[in-house]
């Protein structure tokens, strides 16, 4: 009977549950995903069948049934998120973002070559080479970033827990150890302290069972599990234990109700993997940049196409020119530069323990304007620690920092000695073996979380607890239970001559107080009067208000006459006094914030980033921690605080007066989208407590809808919203992590699901690393701007020669090969070196960038790079071109219109200005010498360019030349240019010729002009903040 | 949704082009446009000024009569007349019109070399030595004079006696000229450089040097007298080569080289420096 019933339970719940994932896949609508309903129904059903379950629980499933269910439901494991095949990842690197621009360039080149090949006898190979080089650049850069990301994902894989979990199931009345994967719905499972729960369990019997739900709900305290259904919400009720949470202590038996993806954990994981993530901010910026560049390229191309038609070129020639100009606008080296810059930053961050999974996410933290942080394990240490003590009618603060660097309290009081003794003796927690070398706080403890906290606290302040326990042998013990709400033990005293027994007790403070008639003050017992009781109440309330769990401690030296040595203490039927004890003190525990967090939160604040706490834990604890770490800053009050202070009802408080607020998950459930927006808009310091994973998601989406408070109204209209970072470690955080613009997971304590959903992983679990992330992100954004400004500038001296070649028919001043030598040769190292540039001002003191206005590349950057510096550079190049031709006999006046004869192969007696006659090859050598000189001139003017690009506002003299890589870059590009010009064989290989030493100096005045011009511009910029110069030229 | 978006987008574009509310054209007001255009006008004017200044300074450093660098012209180029692209002389003996253009070209080319013209413009110089006209210190000895090259020196290729330059009889004349390079001293000793041509039957592997038998040079031995060279803008001397013994309907590859004691470098790459190659073919039914 029992067996068949359990089978029915299993099937009904299965039917209910089976269609929900289907729905999930069908529509990704959030509301649908929010469904927790089926599980509630199951639990209720189970609840009604409690009795029948109890009967079935004796023997469990038959092996046959289990096999049948296993075949039907599949293994009890989470479906891994759909992994993108490697080739798709590779293709994404090859064809994503910037690469598209280069591919189009390459295709245009091949097209131009095809046209030339079809129409000319001896087509110039330039377009073909350029096409090949462009493709090669994209492919090589693609491979590079692919391997870079593959490296990160390898580190990710190493996180995965490879040890197969075991589960103890009862089948056909026999206990058997099987792989957790083989557990099926309906199985009877036994768990004990230290086990991982193999599936969602409906508890049928439990003995002091506690589970750690922190990864699922964010509650830092272990939760009791018992067969009673205490709540309609399955996450709140006591009789359900969840898959992949841990049983901390006690034992329990339960029937498996859900397995694999159907578990609560599985649903969250499915929800997470189903979420679509948007583009990273830097990807959007690069897209915007491509738009600008394409715009400029097409504009130039088309206008010169029309011009060349007017000038009488044939259609085909004009098309070739059109393509040539468009392709010349493509900055070939920039893709590689950007990739290398991002990689360098990613590496730098990895050294600071921030592992970035996706290269583009490197910058995202820098643009972030809101951080939604989980509490447990992220802001806090996720371990209970003694935070406060109350004895001698005074609250003492204990050191809660991880490294014991905090302040200590006065340990000289005799009361403290007694309190420590009670806490040490009335305590069942012990350190696990072989950990003597570890610092006390790092040691593993067997036992309840609060007892471990006490144990560590005493061990730290009073030395070995083990010794103390050995000296005071335990005679009798009554463990904690929920009816007594206290724990008691009787010990021998330290003094061998003293034959009295010491009774020590701890428990809920009010219960302990009831049993006390005296109180210890300065080591002396004094009668408990009303005044003392009141101060006890105050202390209890104050500590409770801090969100701490408070325990009371008392003791009594049993009189020797009543309880002589050898007295048989009976703990079942208590035969000794448990009243009229002496109250010693209170100790309160909390999961304390990590030491570095308050500082990090403060830094985020000053960087204009709003920090919001979103936790599954209780509001009081959440608020206390929020205050502790500065998420609710000192002096800021919530509506409730104001009401309490003014002693008026909450309804009378103007919500606008309160900058801070704490919102409960159950309230949040009823909020409309507008209400959420309003909360997020009107409060600067927000704590969300008791939130479900789905609500975390809603909150993140709400934040993403917000706009920076410092935006003008106009911008709000076109706003795409704020950039939100989410930090978290638990499974319950993972949907939010995925949805956020950047999800940051914890590397040590974080769950696998959260790590998979995140874009960045803090390897040392240190929230402060986020500040590093913000700093590096902002720096790389600034430096990428500089890098791009530098790289784009040389585009003008590269394009103008071709334009003049078309319009005024001069011999070509700069060839394709030399352009490539600049873009992919000399410009590379200096451009990359700008990634190493130090920040100009304190980047952590300014507001996060406005994604609408502060673009990576804007018109001002183009105006400076193309319109101003680029033009000076082009003049420098042309000057050396004219110098070489003139010194060889071709004066500028002769050059205009000479092109047709110049490029005529059969013309071997072309006359120069002096009447000398040149063969085709002779003048081509001069032309290629001009290319080389133009190239060298660009190198020379790029010296000045890289120096002015070091800063956007400050003078170079303020910034200094501390960037060693940049100095190296200057020498490297010069050496490379000299090598290309003077190395024997270059005339054949690249058609570059040695230059006379004097030709190196042609561009020097222009280089100098660039430097002076930009210094003056920056001086004006600094002198008149917000003035015309800033409006038009500050990029 | 999509339509709305489109509408909104096109509206945004219109607004960007001309915003009636703020009177902004392409995102700028009239005064903003004025200022930026003025700035660029001033900026570019300044740049143009600076460029002109540097160019002016550079032009000041140049010599009016001799270019600063001539290293690329160490080996003077050679060229033939009549020239065509590709370089070949192919005609049909019976068809006058097929060689008429050659005659015309040669006539035009040789017009300035008429004796009367040369006597008027140029000096008669002493053979076999450079006609050096030194500057005396700061005072430039300008304009410099050139030496005469009279058309009559070309003998039967001068086109004076034989108006068809031998083309009619199948013994065509080809004029060879050495590219003018200022200050060129083609010979280190007193010996004048001379042109030597080799004629090969096309596609034949065995080289049959028919130079002595089939080729006649004017002036004799194909020499360029030294006095022609070195001077600024000298009148270019010529050598006429008459191919007297060509079989009809056969391709001939002719290569003419300059021979001198200076030993000009012949580079693989440049087919016209110190040598000239061309194809010769006379068709006859």
XYZ file of C-alpha atoms in Angstrom, chain A residues 707-708 710-720 850 852-853, chain B residues 12 15 19 21-22 24:
22
model
C 19.555 56.781 -15.462
C 22.425 58.434 -13.712
C 23.504 63.615 -12.740
C 22.102 63.328 -16.250
C 20.217 66.174 -17.779
C 16.541 65.676 -18.392
C 17.049 65.625 -22.150
C 19.296 62.627 -21.909
C 16.797 60.758 -19.855
C 14.452 60.769 -22.800
C 16.819 58.801 -24.968
C 18.338 56.881 -22.146
C 19.314 53.295 -22.510
C 27.554 58.655 -19.024
C 25.197 58.432 -23.814
C 27.551 61.354 -23.766
C 15.595 61.577 -34.986
C 15.725 66.339 -36.115
C 16.093 70.931 -35.450
C 13.276 73.973 -31.926
C 16.866 74.930 -31.323
C 20.354 73.479 -35.169
